[in-house]
Short mmCIF file of N, CA and C in Angstrom, two decimals:
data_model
loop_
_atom_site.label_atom_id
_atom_site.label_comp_id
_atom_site.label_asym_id
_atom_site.label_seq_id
_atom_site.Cartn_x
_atom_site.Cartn_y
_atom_site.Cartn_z
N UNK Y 30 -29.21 2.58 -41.34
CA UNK Y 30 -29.56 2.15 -40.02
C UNK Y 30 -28.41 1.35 -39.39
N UNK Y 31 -27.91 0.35 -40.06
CA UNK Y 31 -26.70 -0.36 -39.59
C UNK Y 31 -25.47 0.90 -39.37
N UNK Y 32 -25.42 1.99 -40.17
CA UNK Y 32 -24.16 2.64 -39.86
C UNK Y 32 -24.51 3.59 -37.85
N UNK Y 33 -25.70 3.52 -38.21
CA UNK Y 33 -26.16 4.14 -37.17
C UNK Y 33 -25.82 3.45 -35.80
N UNK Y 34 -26.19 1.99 -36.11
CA UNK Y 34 -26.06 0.92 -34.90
C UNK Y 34 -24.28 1.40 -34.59
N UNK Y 35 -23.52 0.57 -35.64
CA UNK Y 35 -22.16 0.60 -35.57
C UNK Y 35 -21.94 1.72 -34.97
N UNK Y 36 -22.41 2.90 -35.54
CA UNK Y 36 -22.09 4.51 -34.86
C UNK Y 36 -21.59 4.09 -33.33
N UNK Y 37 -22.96 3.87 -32.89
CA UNK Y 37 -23.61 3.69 -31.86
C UNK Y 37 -22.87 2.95 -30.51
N UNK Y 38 -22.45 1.68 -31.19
CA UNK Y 38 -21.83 0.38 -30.46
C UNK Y 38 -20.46 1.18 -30.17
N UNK Y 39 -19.88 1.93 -31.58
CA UNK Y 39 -18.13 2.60 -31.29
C UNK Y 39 -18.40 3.53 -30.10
N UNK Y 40 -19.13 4.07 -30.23
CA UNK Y 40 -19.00 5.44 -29.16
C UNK Y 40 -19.63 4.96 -27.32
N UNK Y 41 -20.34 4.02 -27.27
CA UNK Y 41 -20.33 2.88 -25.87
C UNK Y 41 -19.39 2.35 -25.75
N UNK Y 42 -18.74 1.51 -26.99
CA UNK Y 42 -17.33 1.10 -26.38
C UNK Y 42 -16.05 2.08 -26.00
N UNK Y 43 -16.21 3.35 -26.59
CA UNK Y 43 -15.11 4.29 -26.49
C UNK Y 43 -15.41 4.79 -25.20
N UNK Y 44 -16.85 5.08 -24.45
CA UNK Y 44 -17.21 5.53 -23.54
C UNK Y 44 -16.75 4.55 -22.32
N UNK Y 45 -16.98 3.41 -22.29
CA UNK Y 45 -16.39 2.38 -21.81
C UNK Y 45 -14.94 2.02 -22.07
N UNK Y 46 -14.33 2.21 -22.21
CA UNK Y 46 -13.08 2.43 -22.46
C UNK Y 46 -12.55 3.53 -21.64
N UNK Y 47 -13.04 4.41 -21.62
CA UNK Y 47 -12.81 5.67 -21.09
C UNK Y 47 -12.61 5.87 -19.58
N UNK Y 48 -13.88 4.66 -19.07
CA UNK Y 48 -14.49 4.75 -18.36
C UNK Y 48 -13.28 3.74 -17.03
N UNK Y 49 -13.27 2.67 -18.27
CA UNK Y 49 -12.24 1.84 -17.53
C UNK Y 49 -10.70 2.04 -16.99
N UNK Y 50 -10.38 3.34 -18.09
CA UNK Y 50 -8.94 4.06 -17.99
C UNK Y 50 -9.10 4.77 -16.75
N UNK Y 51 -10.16 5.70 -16.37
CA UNK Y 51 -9.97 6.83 -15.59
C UNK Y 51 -10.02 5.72 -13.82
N UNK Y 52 -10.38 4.29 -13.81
CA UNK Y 52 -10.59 3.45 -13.11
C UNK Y 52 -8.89 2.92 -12.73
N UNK Y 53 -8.27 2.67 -13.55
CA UNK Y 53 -6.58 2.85 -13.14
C UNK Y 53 -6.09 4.13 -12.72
N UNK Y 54 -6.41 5.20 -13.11
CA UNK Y 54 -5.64 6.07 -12.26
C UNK Y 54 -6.33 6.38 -10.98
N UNK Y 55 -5.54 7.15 -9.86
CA UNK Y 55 -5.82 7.44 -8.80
C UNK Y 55 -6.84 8.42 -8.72
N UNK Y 56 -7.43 9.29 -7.85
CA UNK Y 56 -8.47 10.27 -7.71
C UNK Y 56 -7.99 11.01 -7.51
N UNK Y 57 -8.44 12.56 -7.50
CA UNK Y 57 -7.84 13.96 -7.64
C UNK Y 57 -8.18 14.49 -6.21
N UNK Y 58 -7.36 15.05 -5.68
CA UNK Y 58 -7.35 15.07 -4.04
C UNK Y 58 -8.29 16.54 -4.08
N UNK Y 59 -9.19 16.83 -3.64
CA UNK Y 59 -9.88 18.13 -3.52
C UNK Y 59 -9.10 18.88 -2.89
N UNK Y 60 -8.86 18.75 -1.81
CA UNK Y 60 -7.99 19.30 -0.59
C UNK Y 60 -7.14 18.08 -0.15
N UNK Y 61 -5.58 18.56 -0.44
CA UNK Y 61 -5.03 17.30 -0.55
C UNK Y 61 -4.34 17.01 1.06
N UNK Y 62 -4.52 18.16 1.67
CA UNK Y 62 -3.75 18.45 2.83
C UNK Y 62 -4.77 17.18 3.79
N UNK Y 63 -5.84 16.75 4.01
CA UNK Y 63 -6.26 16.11 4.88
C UNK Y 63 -5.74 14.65 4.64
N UNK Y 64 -5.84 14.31 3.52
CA UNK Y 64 -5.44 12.74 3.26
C UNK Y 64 -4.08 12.54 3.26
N UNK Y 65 -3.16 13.65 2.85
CA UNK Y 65 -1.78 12.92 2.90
C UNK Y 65 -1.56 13.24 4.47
N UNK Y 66 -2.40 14.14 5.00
CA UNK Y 66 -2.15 13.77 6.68
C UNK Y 66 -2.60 12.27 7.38
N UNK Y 67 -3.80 11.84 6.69
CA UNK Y 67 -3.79 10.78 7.30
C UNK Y 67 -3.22 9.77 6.91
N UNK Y 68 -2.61 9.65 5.34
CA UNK Y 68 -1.72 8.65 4.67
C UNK Y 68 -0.49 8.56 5.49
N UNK Y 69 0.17 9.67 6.34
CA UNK Y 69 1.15 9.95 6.91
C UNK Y 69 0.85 9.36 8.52
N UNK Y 70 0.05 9.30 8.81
CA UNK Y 70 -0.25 8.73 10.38
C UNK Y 70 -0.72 7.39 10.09
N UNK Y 71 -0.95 6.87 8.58
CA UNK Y 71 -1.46 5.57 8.60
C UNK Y 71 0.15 4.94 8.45
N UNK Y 72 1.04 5.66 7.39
CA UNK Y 72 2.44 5.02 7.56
C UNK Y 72 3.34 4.82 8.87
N UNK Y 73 2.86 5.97 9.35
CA UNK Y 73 3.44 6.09 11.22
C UNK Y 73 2.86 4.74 11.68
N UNK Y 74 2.10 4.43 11.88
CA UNK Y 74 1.25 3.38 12.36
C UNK Y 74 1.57 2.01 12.02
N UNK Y 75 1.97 2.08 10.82
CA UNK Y 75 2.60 0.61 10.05
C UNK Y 75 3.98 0.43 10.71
N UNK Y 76 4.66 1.28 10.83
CA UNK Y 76 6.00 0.92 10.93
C UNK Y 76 6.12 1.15 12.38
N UNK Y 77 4.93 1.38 13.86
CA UNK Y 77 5.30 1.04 14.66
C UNK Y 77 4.60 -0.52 14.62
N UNK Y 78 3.76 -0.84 14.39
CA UNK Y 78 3.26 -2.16 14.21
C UNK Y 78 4.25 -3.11 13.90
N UNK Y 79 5.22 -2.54 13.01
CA UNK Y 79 6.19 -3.96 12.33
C UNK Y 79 7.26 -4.22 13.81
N UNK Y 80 7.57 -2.39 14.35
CA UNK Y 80 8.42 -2.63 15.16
C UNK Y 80 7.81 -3.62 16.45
N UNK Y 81 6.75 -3.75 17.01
CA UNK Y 81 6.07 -4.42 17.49
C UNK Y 81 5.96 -5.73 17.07
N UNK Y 82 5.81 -6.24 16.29
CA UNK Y 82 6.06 -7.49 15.47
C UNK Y 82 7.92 -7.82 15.62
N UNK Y 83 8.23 -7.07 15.58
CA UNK Y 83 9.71 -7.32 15.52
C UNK Y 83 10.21 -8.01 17.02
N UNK Y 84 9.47 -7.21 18.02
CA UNK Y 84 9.68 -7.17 19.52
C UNK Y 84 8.75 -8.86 19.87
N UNK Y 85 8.12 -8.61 19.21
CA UNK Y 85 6.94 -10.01 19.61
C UNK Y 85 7.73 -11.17 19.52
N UNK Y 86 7.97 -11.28 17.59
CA UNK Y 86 8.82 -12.32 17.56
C UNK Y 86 9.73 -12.76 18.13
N UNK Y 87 10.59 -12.11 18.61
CA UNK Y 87 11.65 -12.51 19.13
C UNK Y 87 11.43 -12.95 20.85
N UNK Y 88 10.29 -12.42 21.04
CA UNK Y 88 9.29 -12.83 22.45
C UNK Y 88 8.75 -14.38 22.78
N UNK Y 89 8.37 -14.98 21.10
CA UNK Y 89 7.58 -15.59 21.36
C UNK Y 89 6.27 -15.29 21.52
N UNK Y 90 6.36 -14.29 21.33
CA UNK Y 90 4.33 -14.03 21.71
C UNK Y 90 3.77 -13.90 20.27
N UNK Y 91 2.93 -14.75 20.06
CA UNK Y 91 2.52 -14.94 18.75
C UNK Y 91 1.14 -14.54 18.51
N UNK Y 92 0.40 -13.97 19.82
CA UNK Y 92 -0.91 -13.90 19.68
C UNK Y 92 -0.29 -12.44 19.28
N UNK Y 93 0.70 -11.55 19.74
CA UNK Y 93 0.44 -9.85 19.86
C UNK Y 93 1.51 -10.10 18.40
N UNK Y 94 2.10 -10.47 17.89
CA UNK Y 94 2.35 -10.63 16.34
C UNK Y 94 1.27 -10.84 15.44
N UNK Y 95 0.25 -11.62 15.54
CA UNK Y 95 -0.96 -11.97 14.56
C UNK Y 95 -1.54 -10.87 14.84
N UNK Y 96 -1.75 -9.73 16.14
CA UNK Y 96 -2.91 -8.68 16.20
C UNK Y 96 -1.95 -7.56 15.57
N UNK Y 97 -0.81 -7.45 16.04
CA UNK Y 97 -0.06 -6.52 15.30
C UNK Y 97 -0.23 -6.29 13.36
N UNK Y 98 0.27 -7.72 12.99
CA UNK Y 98 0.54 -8.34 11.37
C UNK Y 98 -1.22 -7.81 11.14
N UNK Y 99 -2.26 -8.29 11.40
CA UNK Y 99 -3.51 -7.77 11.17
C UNK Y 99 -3.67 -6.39 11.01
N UNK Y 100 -3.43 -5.38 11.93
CA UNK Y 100 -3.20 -4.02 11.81
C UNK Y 100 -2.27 -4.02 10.62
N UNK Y 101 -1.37 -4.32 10.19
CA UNK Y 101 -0.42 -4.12 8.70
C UNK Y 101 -1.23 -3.95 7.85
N UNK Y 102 -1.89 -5.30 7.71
CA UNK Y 102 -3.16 -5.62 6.46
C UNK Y 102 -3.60 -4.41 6.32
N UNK Y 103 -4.58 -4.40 7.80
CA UNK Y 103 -5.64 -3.48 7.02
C UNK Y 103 -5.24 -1.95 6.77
N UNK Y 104 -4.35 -1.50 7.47
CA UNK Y 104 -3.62 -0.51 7.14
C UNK Y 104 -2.66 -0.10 5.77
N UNK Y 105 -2.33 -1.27 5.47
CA UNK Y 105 -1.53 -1.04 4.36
C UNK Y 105 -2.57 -0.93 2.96
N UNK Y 106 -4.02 -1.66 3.60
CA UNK Y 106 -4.67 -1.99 2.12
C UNK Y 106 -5.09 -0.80 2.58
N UNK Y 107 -4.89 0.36 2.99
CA UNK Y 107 -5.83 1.86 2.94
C UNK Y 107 -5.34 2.59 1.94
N UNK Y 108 -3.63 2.31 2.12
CA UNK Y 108 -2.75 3.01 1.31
C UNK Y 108 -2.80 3.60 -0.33
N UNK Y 109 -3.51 2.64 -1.11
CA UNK Y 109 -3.34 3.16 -2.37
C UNK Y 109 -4.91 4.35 -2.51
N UNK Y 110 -5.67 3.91 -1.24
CA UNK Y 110 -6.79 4.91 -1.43
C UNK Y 110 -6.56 6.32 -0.70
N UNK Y 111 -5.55 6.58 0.22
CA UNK Y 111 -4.78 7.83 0.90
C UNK Y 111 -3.56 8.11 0.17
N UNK Y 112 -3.83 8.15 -1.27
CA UNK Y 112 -2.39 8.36 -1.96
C UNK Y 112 -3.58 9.06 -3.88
N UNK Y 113 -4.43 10.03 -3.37
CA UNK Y 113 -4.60 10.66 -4.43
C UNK Y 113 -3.77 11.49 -5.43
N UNK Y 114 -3.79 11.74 -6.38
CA UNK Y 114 -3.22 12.30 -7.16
C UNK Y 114 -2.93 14.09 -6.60
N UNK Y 115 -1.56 14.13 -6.78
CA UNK Y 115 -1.83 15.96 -5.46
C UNK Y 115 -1.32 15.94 -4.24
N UNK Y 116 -1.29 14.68 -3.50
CA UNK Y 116 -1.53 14.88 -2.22
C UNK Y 116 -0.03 14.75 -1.80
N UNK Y 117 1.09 15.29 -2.77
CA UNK Y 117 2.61 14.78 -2.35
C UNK Y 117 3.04 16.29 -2.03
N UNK Y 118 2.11 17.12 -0.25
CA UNK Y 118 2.62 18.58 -0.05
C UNK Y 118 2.82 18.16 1.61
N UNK Y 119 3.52 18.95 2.12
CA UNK Y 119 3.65 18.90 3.50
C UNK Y 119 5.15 17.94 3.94
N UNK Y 120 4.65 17.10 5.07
CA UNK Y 120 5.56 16.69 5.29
C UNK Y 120 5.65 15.27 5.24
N UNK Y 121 5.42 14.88 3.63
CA UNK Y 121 5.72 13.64 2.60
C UNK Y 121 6.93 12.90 2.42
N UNK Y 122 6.93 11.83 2.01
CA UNK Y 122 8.19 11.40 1.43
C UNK Y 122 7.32 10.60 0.30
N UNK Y 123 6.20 10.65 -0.27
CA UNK Y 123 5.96 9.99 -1.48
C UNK Y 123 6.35 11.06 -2.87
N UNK Y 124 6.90 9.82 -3.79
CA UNK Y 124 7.44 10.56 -5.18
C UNK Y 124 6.10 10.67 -5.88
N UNK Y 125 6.32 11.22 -6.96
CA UNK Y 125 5.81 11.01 -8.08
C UNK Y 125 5.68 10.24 -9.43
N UNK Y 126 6.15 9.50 -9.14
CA UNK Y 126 6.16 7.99 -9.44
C UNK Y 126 5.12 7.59 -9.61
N UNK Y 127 4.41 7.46 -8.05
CA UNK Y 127 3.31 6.70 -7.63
C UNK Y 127 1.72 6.94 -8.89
N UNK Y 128 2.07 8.34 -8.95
CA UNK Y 128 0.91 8.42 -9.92
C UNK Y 128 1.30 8.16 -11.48
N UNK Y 129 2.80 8.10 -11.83
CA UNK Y 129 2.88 7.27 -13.21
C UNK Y 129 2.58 6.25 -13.49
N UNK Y 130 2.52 5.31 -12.38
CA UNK Y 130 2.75 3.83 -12.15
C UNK Y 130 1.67 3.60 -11.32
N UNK Y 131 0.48 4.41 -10.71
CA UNK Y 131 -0.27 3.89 -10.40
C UNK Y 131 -0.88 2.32 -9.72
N UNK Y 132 -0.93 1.79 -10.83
CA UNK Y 132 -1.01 0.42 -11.22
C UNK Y 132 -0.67 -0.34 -10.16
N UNK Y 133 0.53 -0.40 -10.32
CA UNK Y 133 2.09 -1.13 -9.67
C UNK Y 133 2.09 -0.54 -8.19
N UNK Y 134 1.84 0.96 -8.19
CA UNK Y 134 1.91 0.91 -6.47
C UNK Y 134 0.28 0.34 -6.15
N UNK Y 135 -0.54 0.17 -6.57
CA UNK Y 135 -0.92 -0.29 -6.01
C UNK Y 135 -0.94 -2.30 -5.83
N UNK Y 136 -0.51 -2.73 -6.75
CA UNK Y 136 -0.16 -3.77 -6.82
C UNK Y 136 0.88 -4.29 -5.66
N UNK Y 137 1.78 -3.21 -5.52
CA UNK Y 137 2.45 -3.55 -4.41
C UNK Y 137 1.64 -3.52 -3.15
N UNK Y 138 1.09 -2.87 -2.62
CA UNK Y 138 0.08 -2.16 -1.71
C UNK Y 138 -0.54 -3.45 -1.33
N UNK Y 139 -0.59 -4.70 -2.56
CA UNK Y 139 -2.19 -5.30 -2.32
C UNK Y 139 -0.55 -7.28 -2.32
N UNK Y 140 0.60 -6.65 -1.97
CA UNK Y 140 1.41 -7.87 -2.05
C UNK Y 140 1.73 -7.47 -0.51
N UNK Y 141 1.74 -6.35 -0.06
CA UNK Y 141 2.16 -5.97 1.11
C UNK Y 141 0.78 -6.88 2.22
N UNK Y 142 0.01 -6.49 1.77
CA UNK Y 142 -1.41 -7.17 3.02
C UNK Y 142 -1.36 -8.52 2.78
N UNK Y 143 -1.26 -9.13 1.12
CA UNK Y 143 -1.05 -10.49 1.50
C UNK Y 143 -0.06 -11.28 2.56
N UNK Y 144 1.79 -10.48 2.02
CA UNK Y 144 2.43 -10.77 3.37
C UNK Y 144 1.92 -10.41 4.88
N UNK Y 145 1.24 -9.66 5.02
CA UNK Y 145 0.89 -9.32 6.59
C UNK Y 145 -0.49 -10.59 7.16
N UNK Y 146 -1.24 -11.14 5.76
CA UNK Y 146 -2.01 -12.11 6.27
C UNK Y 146 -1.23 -13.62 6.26
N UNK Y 147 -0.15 -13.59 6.01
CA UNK Y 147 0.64 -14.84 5.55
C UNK Y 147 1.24 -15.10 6.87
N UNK Y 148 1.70 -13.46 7.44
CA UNK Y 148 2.36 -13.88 9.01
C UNK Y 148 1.08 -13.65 10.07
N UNK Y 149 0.10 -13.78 9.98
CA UNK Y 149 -1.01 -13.87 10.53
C UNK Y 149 -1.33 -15.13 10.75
N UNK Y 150 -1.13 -15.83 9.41
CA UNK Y 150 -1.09 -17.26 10.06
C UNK Y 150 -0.15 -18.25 10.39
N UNK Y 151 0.89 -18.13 9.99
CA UNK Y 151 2.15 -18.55 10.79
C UNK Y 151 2.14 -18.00 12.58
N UNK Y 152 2.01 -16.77 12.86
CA UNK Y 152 1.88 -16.87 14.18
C UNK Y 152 0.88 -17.49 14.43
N UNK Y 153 -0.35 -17.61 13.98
CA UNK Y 153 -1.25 -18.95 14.65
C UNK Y 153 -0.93 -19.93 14.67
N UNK Y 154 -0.15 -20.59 14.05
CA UNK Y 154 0.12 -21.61 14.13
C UNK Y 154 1.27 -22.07 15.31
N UNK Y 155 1.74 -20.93 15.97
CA UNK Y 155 2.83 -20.64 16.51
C UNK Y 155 4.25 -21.19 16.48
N UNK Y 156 4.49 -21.25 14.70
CA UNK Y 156 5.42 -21.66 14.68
C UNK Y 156 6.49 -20.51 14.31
N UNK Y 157 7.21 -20.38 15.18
CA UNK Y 157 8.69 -19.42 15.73
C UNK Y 157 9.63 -19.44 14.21
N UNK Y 158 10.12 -20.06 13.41
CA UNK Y 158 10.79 -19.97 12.11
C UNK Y 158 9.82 -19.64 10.99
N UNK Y 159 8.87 -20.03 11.63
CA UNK Y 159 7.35 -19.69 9.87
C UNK Y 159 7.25 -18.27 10.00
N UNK Y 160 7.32 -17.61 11.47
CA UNK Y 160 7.00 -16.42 11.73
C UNK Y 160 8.10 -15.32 11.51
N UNK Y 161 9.66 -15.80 11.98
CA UNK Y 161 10.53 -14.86 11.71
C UNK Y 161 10.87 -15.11 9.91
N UNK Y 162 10.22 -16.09 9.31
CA UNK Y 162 10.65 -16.02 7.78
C UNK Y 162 9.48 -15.05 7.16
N UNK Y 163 8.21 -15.45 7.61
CA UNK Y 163 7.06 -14.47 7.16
C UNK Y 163 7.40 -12.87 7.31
N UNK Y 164 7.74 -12.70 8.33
CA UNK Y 164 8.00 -11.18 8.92
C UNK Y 164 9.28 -10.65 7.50
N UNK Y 165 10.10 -11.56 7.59
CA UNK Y 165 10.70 -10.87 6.70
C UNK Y 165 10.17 -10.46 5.30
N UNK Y 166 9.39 -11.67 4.46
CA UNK Y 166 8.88 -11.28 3.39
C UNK Y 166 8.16 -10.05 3.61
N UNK Y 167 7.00 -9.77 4.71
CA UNK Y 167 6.75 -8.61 5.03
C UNK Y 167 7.46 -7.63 4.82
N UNK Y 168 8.72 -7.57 5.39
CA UNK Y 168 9.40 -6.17 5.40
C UNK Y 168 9.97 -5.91 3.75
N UNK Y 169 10.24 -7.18 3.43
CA UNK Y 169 10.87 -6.99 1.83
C UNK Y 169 9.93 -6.55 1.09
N UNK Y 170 8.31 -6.83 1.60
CA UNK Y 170 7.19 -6.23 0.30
C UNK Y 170 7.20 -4.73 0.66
N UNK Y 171 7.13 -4.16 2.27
CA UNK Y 171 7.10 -3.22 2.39
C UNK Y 171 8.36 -2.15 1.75
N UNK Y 172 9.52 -2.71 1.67
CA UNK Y 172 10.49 -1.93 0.93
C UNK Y 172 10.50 -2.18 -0.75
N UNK Y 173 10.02 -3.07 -1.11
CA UNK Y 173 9.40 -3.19 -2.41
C UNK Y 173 8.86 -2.29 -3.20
N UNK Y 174 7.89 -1.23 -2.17
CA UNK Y 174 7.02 -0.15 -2.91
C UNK Y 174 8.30 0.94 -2.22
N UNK Y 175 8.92 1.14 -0.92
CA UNK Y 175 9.19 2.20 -0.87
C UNK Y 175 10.31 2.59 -1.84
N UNK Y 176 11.37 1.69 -2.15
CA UNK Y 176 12.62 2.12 -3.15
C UNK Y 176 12.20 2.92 -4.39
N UNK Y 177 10.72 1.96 -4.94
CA UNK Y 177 10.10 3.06 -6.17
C UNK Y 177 9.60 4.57 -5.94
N UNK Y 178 8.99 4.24 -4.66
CA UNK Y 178 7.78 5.64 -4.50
C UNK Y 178 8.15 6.13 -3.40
N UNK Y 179 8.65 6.44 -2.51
CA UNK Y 179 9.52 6.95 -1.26
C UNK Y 179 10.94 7.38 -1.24
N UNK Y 180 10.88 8.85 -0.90
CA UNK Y 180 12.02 9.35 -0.97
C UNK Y 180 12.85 9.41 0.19
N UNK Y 181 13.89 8.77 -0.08
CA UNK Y 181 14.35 8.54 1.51
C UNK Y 181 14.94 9.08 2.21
N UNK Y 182 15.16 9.25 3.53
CA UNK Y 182 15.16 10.30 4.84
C UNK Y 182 16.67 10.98 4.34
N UNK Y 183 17.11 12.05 4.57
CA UNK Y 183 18.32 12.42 4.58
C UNK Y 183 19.34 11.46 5.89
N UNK Y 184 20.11 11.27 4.79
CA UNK Y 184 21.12 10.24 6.00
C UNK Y 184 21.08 8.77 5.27
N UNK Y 185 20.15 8.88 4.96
CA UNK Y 185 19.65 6.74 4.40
C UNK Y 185 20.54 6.61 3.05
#
């Protein structure tokens, strides 16, 4: 009876185990063509936002930097869920990397929104040096993930 229990307990924990692994990797894109289209209009979207942030700061306008930097956040935290396993066809620049390392892009993914809420509140506060130093950590997290997992434009 005890070998039975033990049986028992190994094969829940192995199941659980199992369970927790397939929880680090990414998801298997059914049809991969819709999401890396919208992973691709959500990156379009980020990087006019920063350019907007870029234009702000140097404006002084700190309210359309905090609404901009907000759009980063939540946009950037979409990213590791529009980045299934598959979905690197069309007109991509993500490697394959991303799904070795999983992990890590998404780790980056989730350092990228913290910087975008960090200059969220520096422009509230409206302080002009908190904001052009924030912005930068921003851009450094955002090139953080791309050097690993982004293949870069011909010319760069």
């Amino acid at each position: 009876m005890r070998s039975l229990r033990f049986g028992l307990a190994a094969i829940g924990a192995a199941a659980a185990l199992a369970v927790a692994a397939v929880g680090l990797r990414p998801a298997q894109a059914a049809d991969p063509a819709p999401v890396q289209k919208e992973r691709l209009a959500t990156m379009k979207a980020i990087n006019q936002a920063m350019r907007e942030i870029k234009v702000y700061s140097g404006k002084g306008d700190f309210a359309k930097v905090a609404a901009s930097a907000t759009q980063v956040a939540e946009l950037t935290a979409k990213i590791p869920g529009l980045s299934p396993e598959g979905s690197n066809l069309g007109e991509t620049r993500i490697k394959p990397e991303v799904w070795k390392n999983f992990a890590h892009y998404k780790e980056l993914a989730e350092k990228g929104v913290s910087a975008a809420k960090v200059l969220v509140q520096a422009a509230g506060k409206k302080d002009r040096a908190a904001t052009l130093k924030t912005f930068s950590d921003l851009a450094n997290a955002c090139t953080a993930c791309h050097e690993p997992y982004r293949v870069p434009k011909k010319g760069d």
